mmCIF file of C-alpha atoms and ligand atoms in Angstrom:
data_model
loop_
_atom_site.group_PDB
_atom_site.id
_atom_site.type_symbol
_atom_site.label_atom_id
_atom_site.label_comp_id
_atom_site.label_asym_id
_atom_site.label_seq_id
_atom_site.Cartn_x
_atom_site.Cartn_y
_atom_site.Cartn_z
ATOM 1 C CA UNK A 1 -53.712 7.880 -41.433
ATOM 2 C CA UNK A 2 -55.305 5.350 -45.236
ATOM 3 C CA UNK A 3 -55.940 2.302 -44.642
ATOM 4 C CA UNK A 4 -53.365 1.015 -47.476
ATOM 5 C CA UNK A 5 -52.927 -3.135 -47.292
ATOM 6 C CA UNK A 6 -49.667 -3.087 -47.952
ATOM 7 C CA UNK A 7 -47.143 0.871 -48.038
ATOM 8 C CA UNK A 8 -44.967 -1.060 -50.198
ATOM 9 C CA UNK A 9 -45.323 0.593 -53.849
ATOM 10 C CA UNK A 10 -45.329 -2.711 -56.135
ATOM 11 C CA UNK A 11 -47.693 -4.035 -54.218
ATOM 12 C CA UNK A 12 -50.165 -1.560 -54.660
ATOM 13 C CA UNK A 13 -52.845 0.067 -57.295
ATOM 14 C CA UNK A 14 -52.077 2.919 -59.097
ATOM 15 C CA UNK A 15 -55.119 4.753 -57.614
ATOM 16 C CA UNK A 16 -54.342 3.535 -54.517
ATOM 17 C CA UNK A 17 -50.527 5.418 -55.154
ATOM 18 C CA UNK A 18 -52.444 8.664 -56.467
ATOM 19 C CA UNK A 19 -54.509 8.980 -53.492
ATOM 20 C CA UNK A 20 -51.838 7.782 -51.003
ATOM 21 C CA UNK A 21 -49.401 10.754 -53.024
ATOM 22 C CA UNK A 22 -51.758 13.271 -52.669
ATOM 23 C CA UNK A 23 -52.568 12.483 -48.516
ATOM 24 C CA UNK A 24 -49.415 12.997 -48.327
ATOM 25 C CA UNK A 25 -46.311 13.230 -50.693
ATOM 26 C CA UNK A 26 -44.178 11.359 -48.677
ATOM 27 C CA UNK A 27 -41.661 7.815 -50.137
ATOM 28 C CA UNK A 28 -39.250 6.131 -48.387
ATOM 29 C CA UNK A 29 -36.017 3.699 -50.718
ATOM 30 C CA UNK A 30 -35.115 1.060 -48.777
ATOM 31 C CA UNK A 31 -31.069 1.290 -49.918
ATOM 32 C CA UNK A 32 -29.046 -1.819 -49.130
ATOM 33 C CA UNK A 33 -26.969 -4.628 -51.140
ATOM 34 C CA UNK A 34 -26.164 -8.727 -51.911
ATOM 35 C CA UNK A 35 -22.967 -9.502 -50.909
ATOM 36 C CA UNK A 36 -21.529 -12.420 -48.895
ATOM 37 C CA UNK A 37 -22.674 -12.519 -45.778
ATOM 38 C CA UNK A 38 -21.302 -16.009 -43.847
ATOM 39 C CA UNK A 39 -22.794 -19.216 -44.259
ATOM 40 C CA UNK A 40 -25.849 -17.644 -42.054
ATOM 41 C CA UNK A 41 -27.162 -15.089 -42.915
ATOM 42 C CA UNK A 42 -29.069 -14.412 -46.369
ATOM 43 C CA UNK A 43 -26.332 -12.045 -49.243
ATOM 44 C CA UNK A 44 -29.854 -9.908 -49.482
ATOM 45 C CA UNK A 45 -29.269 -9.076 -45.672
ATOM 46 C CA UNK A 46 -28.788 -5.309 -46.058
ATOM 47 C CA UNK A 47 -31.793 -4.719 -48.326
ATOM 48 C CA UNK A 48 -33.525 -7.223 -46.527
ATOM 49 C CA UNK A 49 -33.251 -4.706 -42.816
ATOM 50 C CA UNK A 50 -33.883 -1.480 -45.003
ATOM 51 C CA UNK A 51 -37.030 -2.604 -46.940
ATOM 52 C CA UNK A 52 -38.385 -4.026 -43.356
ATOM 53 C CA UNK A 53 -37.111 -1.251 -41.618
ATOM 54 C CA UNK A 54 -38.524 1.322 -43.983
ATOM 55 C CA UNK A 55 -41.898 -0.592 -44.441
ATOM 56 C CA UNK A 56 -41.941 0.001 -40.147
ATOM 57 C CA UNK A 57 -41.432 3.420 -40.521
ATOM 58 C CA UNK A 58 -43.632 4.073 -43.877
ATOM 59 C CA UNK A 59 -46.456 2.163 -41.421
ATOM 60 C CA UNK A 60 -45.768 5.528 -39.053
ATOM 61 C CA UNK A 61 -45.280 7.823 -41.256
ATOM 62 C CA UNK A 62 -47.751 7.157 -43.563
ATOM 63 C CA UNK A 63 -45.498 7.116 -46.497
ATOM 64 C CA UNK A 64 -44.592 4.451 -49.493
ATOM 65 C CA UNK A 65 -41.965 2.705 -49.480
ATOM 66 C CA UNK A 66 -40.463 2.307 -53.279
ATOM 67 C CA UNK A 67 -38.745 0.096 -54.892
ATOM 68 C CA UNK A 68 -35.550 1.041 -55.137
ATOM 69 C CA UNK A 69 -33.541 -2.629 -56.528
ATOM 70 C CA UNK A 70 -31.676 -5.122 -54.223
ATOM 71 C CA UNK A 71 -28.014 -3.736 -55.368
ATOM 72 C CA UNK A 72 -25.162 -1.719 -54.623
ATOM 73 C CA UNK A 73 -22.194 -0.524 -54.712
ATOM 74 C CA UNK A 74 -19.629 -3.085 -52.600
ATOM 75 C CA UNK A 75 -16.523 -3.366 -54.268
ATOM 76 C CA UNK A 76 -15.236 -4.854 -50.590
ATOM 77 C CA UNK A 77 -16.937 -8.504 -50.722
ATOM 78 C CA UNK A 78 -15.774 -8.949 -54.503
ATOM 79 C CA UNK A 79 -13.781 -11.737 -53.279
ATOM 80 C CA UNK A 80 -16.431 -13.697 -52.172
ATOM 81 C CA UNK A 81 -19.238 -15.385 -54.785
ATOM 82 C CA UNK A 82 -22.730 -14.692 -52.455
ATOM 83 C CA UNK A 83 -21.436 -11.390 -54.043
ATOM 84 C CA UNK A 84 -22.570 -8.765 -56.885
ATOM 85 C CA UNK A 85 -21.587 -4.723 -56.397
ATOM 86 C CA UNK A 86 -22.902 -1.847 -59.344
ATOM 87 C CA UNK A 87 -20.226 1.031 -60.026
ATOM 88 C CA UNK A 88 -20.984 4.084 -57.758
ATOM 89 C CA UNK A 89 -21.913 5.912 -60.836
ATOM 90 C CA UNK A 90 -24.504 3.314 -61.698
ATOM 91 C CA UNK A 91 -26.043 2.848 -58.244
ATOM 92 C CA UNK A 92 -26.498 6.829 -58.376
ATOM 93 C CA UNK A 93 -28.115 6.939 -61.881
ATOM 94 C CA UNK A 94 -30.472 4.007 -60.013
ATOM 95 C CA UNK A 95 -31.754 6.084 -57.106
ATOM 96 C CA UNK A 96 -31.879 9.921 -59.114
ATOM 97 C CA UNK A 97 -34.397 8.144 -61.611
ATOM 98 C CA UNK A 98 -36.402 5.929 -59.418
ATOM 99 C CA UNK A 99 -36.861 8.813 -57.703
ATOM 100 C CA UNK A 100 -37.194 11.420 -60.326
ATOM 101 C CA UNK A 101 -39.661 9.078 -61.305
ATOM 102 C CA UNK A 102 -42.353 9.465 -57.693
ATOM 103 C CA UNK A 103 -40.964 13.130 -57.854
ATOM 104 C CA UNK A 104 -42.868 13.182 -61.482
ATOM 105 C CA UNK A 105 -46.258 12.470 -59.712
ATOM 106 C CA UNK A 106 -46.262 14.335 -56.886
ATOM 107 C CA UNK A 107 -43.872 12.847 -54.239
ATOM 108 C CA UNK A 108 -41.951 16.080 -52.142
ATOM 109 C CA UNK A 109 -40.833 13.969 -49.233
ATOM 110 C CA UNK A 110 -38.009 11.739 -49.390
ATOM 111 C CA UNK A 111 -36.333 9.678 -46.794
ATOM 112 C CA UNK A 112 -32.948 7.547 -47.492
ATOM 113 C CA UNK A 113 -32.975 4.684 -45.553
ATOM 114 C CA UNK A 114 -29.385 2.597 -45.573
ATOM 115 C CA UNK A 115 -28.483 -0.348 -44.156
ATOM 116 C CA UNK A 116 -24.764 -0.476 -46.164
ATOM 117 C CA UNK A 117 -21.876 1.686 -45.564
ATOM 118 C CA UNK A 118 -20.586 0.985 -48.903
ATOM 119 C CA UNK A 119 -23.423 3.376 -50.820
ATOM 120 C CA UNK A 120 -22.771 6.385 -48.328
ATOM 121 C CA UNK A 121 -20.885 8.505 -50.586
ATOM 122 C CA UNK A 122 -23.319 7.453 -53.886
ATOM 123 C CA UNK A 123 -26.391 8.083 -51.633
ATOM 124 C CA UNK A 124 -24.951 12.225 -51.061
ATOM 125 C CA UNK A 125 -24.817 12.971 -54.662
ATOM 126 C CA UNK A 126 -28.015 11.565 -55.826
ATOM 127 C CA UNK A 127 -29.202 13.047 -52.173
ATOM 128 C CA UNK A 128 -27.557 16.173 -53.584
ATOM 129 C CA UNK A 129 -28.623 15.920 -57.412
ATOM 130 C CA UNK A 130 -31.833 15.376 -56.063
ATOM 131 C CA UNK A 131 -32.414 17.858 -53.508
ATOM 132 C CA UNK A 132 -31.018 21.127 -55.791
ATOM 133 C CA UNK A 133 -31.529 19.934 -59.789
ATOM 134 C CA UNK A 134 -35.060 18.262 -58.540
ATOM 135 C CA UNK A 135 -36.735 19.837 -55.383
ATOM 136 C CA UNK A 136 -37.272 17.348 -53.434
ATOM 137 C CA UNK A 137 -37.290 17.713 -49.361
ATOM 138 C CA UNK A 138 -34.156 15.081 -48.189
ATOM 139 C CA UNK A 139 -33.734 13.246 -45.589
ATOM 140 C CA UNK A 140 -30.885 10.333 -45.798
ATOM 141 C CA UNK A 141 -31.111 7.799 -42.338
ATOM 142 C CA UNK A 142 -28.020 5.228 -41.832
ATOM 143 C CA UNK A 143 -30.007 2.840 -40.484
ATOM 144 C CA UNK A 144 -27.480 0.581 -39.798
ATOM 145 C CA UNK A 145 -26.106 3.009 -37.879
ATOM 146 C CA UNK A 146 -30.036 4.414 -35.449
ATOM 147 C CA UNK A 147 -29.292 0.380 -34.706
ATOM 148 C CA UNK A 148 -25.767 0.243 -33.289
ATOM 149 C CA UNK A 149 -26.742 3.063 -31.244
ATOM 150 C CA UNK A 150 -29.833 1.680 -29.770
ATOM 151 C CA UNK A 151 -28.833 -2.631 -29.924
ATOM 152 C CA UNK A 152 -24.808 -1.828 -30.213
ATOM 153 C CA UNK A 153 -24.422 -2.354 -26.164
ATOM 154 C CA UNK A 154 -25.868 -5.428 -25.970
ATOM 155 C CA UNK A 155 -25.163 -6.734 -29.577
ATOM 156 C CA UNK A 156 -21.708 -6.700 -29.502
ATOM 157 C CA UNK A 157 -21.670 -3.437 -31.641
ATOM 158 C CA UNK A 158 -22.686 -3.294 -34.943
ATOM 159 C CA UNK A 159 -20.188 -6.201 -37.369
ATOM 160 C CA UNK A 160 -20.874 -7.668 -40.351
ATOM 161 C CA UNK A 161 -22.906 -10.794 -40.168
ATOM 162 C CA UNK A 162 -22.513 -10.075 -36.234
ATOM 163 C CA UNK A 163 -26.026 -10.035 -34.152
ATOM 164 C CA UNK A 164 -27.579 -6.679 -35.229
ATOM 165 C CA UNK A 165 -27.837 -7.762 -38.429
ATOM 166 C CA UNK A 166 -29.020 -11.713 -37.724
ATOM 167 C CA UNK A 167 -32.037 -9.399 -35.652
ATOM 168 C CA UNK A 168 -32.982 -7.418 -38.496
ATOM 169 C CA UNK A 169 -32.863 -10.402 -41.349
ATOM 170 C CA UNK A 170 -34.841 -12.567 -38.600
ATOM 171 C CA UNK A 171 -37.095 -9.453 -37.983
ATOM 172 C CA UNK A 172 -38.134 -10.089 -42.010
ATOM 173 C CA UNK A 173 -38.022 -13.588 -42.873
ATOM 174 C CA UNK A 174 -36.464 -15.980 -40.133
ATOM 175 C CA UNK A 175 -36.146 -18.954 -42.426
ATOM 176 C CA UNK A 176 -33.511 -16.989 -43.900
ATOM 177 C CA UNK A 177 -31.478 -17.451 -40.753
ATOM 178 C CA UNK A 178 -28.987 -20.245 -40.176
ATOM 179 C CA UNK A 179 -28.086 -19.433 -36.708
ATOM 180 C CA UNK A 180 -26.935 -23.774 -36.586
ATOM 181 C CA UNK A 181 -24.653 -22.428 -39.367
ATOM 182 C CA UNK A 182 -22.734 -20.230 -37.644
ATOM 183 C CA UNK A 183 -18.959 -20.903 -38.268
ATOM 184 C CA UNK A 184 -15.376 -19.513 -39.110
ATOM 185 C CA UNK A 185 -16.129 -15.943 -37.464
ATOM 186 C CA UNK A 186 -12.861 -13.896 -37.515
ATOM 187 C CA UNK A 187 -11.359 -12.531 -34.564
ATOM 188 C CA UNK A 188 -13.687 -9.636 -32.798
ATOM 189 C CA UNK A 189 -11.043 -6.727 -31.568
ATOM 190 C CA UNK A 190 -9.150 -7.580 -35.249
ATOM 191 C CA UNK A 191 -12.945 -6.618 -36.664
ATOM 192 C CA UNK A 192 -13.585 -4.132 -34.159
ATOM 193 C CA UNK A 193 -10.416 -2.291 -34.279
ATOM 194 C CA UNK A 194 -10.789 -1.436 -38.076
ATOM 195 C CA UNK A 195 -14.605 -0.885 -37.891
ATOM 196 C CA UNK A 196 -13.693 1.776 -35.899
ATOM 197 C CA UNK A 197 -10.732 3.276 -38.030
ATOM 198 C CA UNK A 198 -12.776 3.344 -40.749
ATOM 199 C CA UNK A 199 -15.771 4.993 -38.995
ATOM 200 C CA UNK A 200 -13.796 7.722 -37.727
ATOM 201 C CA UNK A 201 -15.163 11.029 -38.609
ATOM 202 C CA UNK A 202 -11.123 12.815 -38.801
ATOM 203 C CA UNK A 203 -9.160 9.666 -40.809
ATOM 204 C CA UNK A 204 -10.658 7.328 -42.877
ATOM 205 C CA UNK A 205 -8.410 4.523 -44.446
ATOM 206 C CA UNK A 206 -9.522 3.420 -47.504
ATOM 207 C CA UNK A 207 -9.842 -0.408 -47.204
ATOM 208 C CA UNK A 208 -10.131 -2.449 -50.417
ATOM 209 C CA UNK A 209 -10.681 -6.551 -49.207
ATOM 210 C CA UNK A 210 -13.085 -6.635 -46.258
ATOM 211 C CA UNK A 211 -11.014 -9.684 -45.935
ATOM 212 C CA UNK A 212 -8.506 -6.216 -43.918
ATOM 213 C CA UNK A 213 -11.374 -6.365 -41.425
ATOM 214 C CA UNK A 214 -12.353 -9.669 -40.922
ATOM 215 C CA UNK A 215 -9.906 -11.908 -42.551
ATOM 216 C CA UNK A 216 -13.153 -14.959 -43.256
ATOM 217 C CA UNK A 217 -15.509 -12.290 -44.599
ATOM 218 C CA UNK A 218 -17.429 -11.831 -40.893
ATOM 219 C CA UNK A 219 -17.500 -11.427 -37.532
ATOM 220 C CA UNK A 220 -19.397 -11.594 -34.519
ATOM 221 C CA UNK A 221 -22.255 -13.336 -32.218
ATOM 222 C CA UNK A 222 -25.200 -14.142 -33.639
ATOM 223 C CA UNK A 223 -26.271 -17.059 -31.973
ATOM 224 C CA UNK A 224 -28.652 -15.670 -29.343
ATOM 225 C CA UNK A 225 -30.339 -13.887 -31.983
ATOM 226 C CA UNK A 226 -34.686 -14.795 -31.586
ATOM 227 C CA UNK A 227 -36.836 -13.442 -33.366
ATOM 228 C CA UNK A 228 -38.519 -11.569 -30.795
ATOM 229 C CA UNK A 229 -35.300 -9.777 -30.167
ATOM 230 C CA UNK A 230 -35.565 -9.019 -33.525
ATOM 231 C CA UNK A 231 -38.898 -7.533 -33.879
ATOM 232 C CA UNK A 232 -38.233 -5.819 -30.964
ATOM 233 C CA UNK A 233 -35.048 -4.109 -32.467
ATOM 234 C CA UNK A 234 -37.200 -3.358 -34.991
ATOM 235 C CA UNK A 235 -39.795 -1.693 -34.069
ATOM 236 C CA UNK A 236 -37.370 0.079 -31.475
ATOM 237 C CA UNK A 237 -35.524 1.228 -34.649
ATOM 238 C CA UNK A 238 -38.847 2.266 -36.925
ATOM 239 C CA UNK A 239 -40.413 3.574 -33.759
ATOM 240 C CA UNK A 240 -36.772 6.222 -33.127
ATOM 241 C CA UNK A 241 -36.295 6.710 -37.015
ATOM 242 C CA UNK A 242 -39.901 7.863 -37.194
ATOM 243 C CA UNK A 243 -39.913 10.721 -34.923
ATOM 244 C CA UNK A 244 -36.292 12.170 -35.383
ATOM 245 C CA UNK A 245 -37.513 12.594 -39.133
ATOM 246 C CA UNK A 246 -40.909 13.932 -38.789
ATOM 247 C CA UNK A 247 -39.028 16.734 -36.862
ATOM 248 C CA UNK A 248 -36.367 16.839 -39.182
ATOM 249 C CA UNK A 249 -38.616 17.485 -42.292
ATOM 250 C CA UNK A 250 -40.600 19.464 -40.511
ATOM 251 C CA UNK A 251 -37.366 21.115 -39.477
ATOM 252 C CA UNK A 252 -36.550 21.456 -43.050
ATOM 253 C CA UNK A 253 -39.954 23.076 -44.445
ATOM 254 C CA UNK A 254 -39.118 25.925 -41.952
ATOM 255 C CA UNK A 255 -35.625 26.722 -42.205
ATOM 256 C CA UNK A 256 -35.626 26.226 -46.602
ATOM 257 C CA UNK A 257 -39.409 27.590 -46.458
ATOM 258 C CA UNK A 258 -38.066 30.695 -48.736
ATOM 259 C CA UNK A 259 -37.606 34.346 -48.233
ATOM 260 C CA UNK A 260 -39.987 35.043 -45.367
ATOM 261 C CA UNK A 261 -36.779 33.763 -43.251
ATOM 262 C CA UNK A 262 -34.572 36.740 -44.530
ATOM 263 C CA UNK A 263 -37.675 39.626 -43.435
ATOM 264 C CA UNK A 264 -37.548 38.404 -40.590
ATOM 265 C CA UNK A 265 -34.240 38.206 -39.396
ATOM 266 C CA UNK A 266 -34.457 41.953 -41.093
ATOM 267 C CA UNK A 267 -36.785 43.233 -38.546
ATOM 268 C CA UNK A 268 -35.165 41.861 -35.848
ATOM 269 C CA UNK A 269 -31.336 44.270 -36.410
HETATM 270 ZN ZN1 ZN B 301 -24.190 -6.644 -43.937
#
């Protein structure tokens, strides 16, 4: 494992990046959004979460964290002043062109680490392109769902502005979290009902506006979030993602390594 002063691409020098890409051609793209998160969390919550988790994963997997830009696709939150959205086309192009630049410098493995549900369709199309047209081995991780799997039970599920999101920001910059300003959470059972509906595999209602889920823009109970718990969540999520991703990249290499597999199967028949 190399002794880099940071895993953030834009904090390193050119020779440090060149040497690191030769040592291990793995890049991590944090994907998030800038959007309103109630009166207690910063608008950058989603992109801060993916950056801090991305850096912790990069330390474990010996990779580099790309500057993917803070913005994502979030028309649902546009009724609120604290929101900036890109169109899906613009966002896809930003993702593809960012990653292709690093592929030209030798990056071969791309882990897209996403913390914003509105980005999911655009990331899927961008990832296809990066794999088929540019030869990268690509893995998308929906880090917010990993967090929900690990911490959903004790944190009231993954909710917009709830405890899981507060913990992620506490692990990044505690001064940006204002638990003393928690106010006007929307009804939990109403929010949970809609979040469950929109996250099922078979039926996917398209929502115009976050107020369908939460009339006040957010719901949850983040009042017991602490820095210690945030750091624990960060470490648990990063451990899980690094372990699973290492295995998945190994399996992709094995499965997509060329025609050897076909020859092997023929021998077997
Ligand atoms: Zn969020």
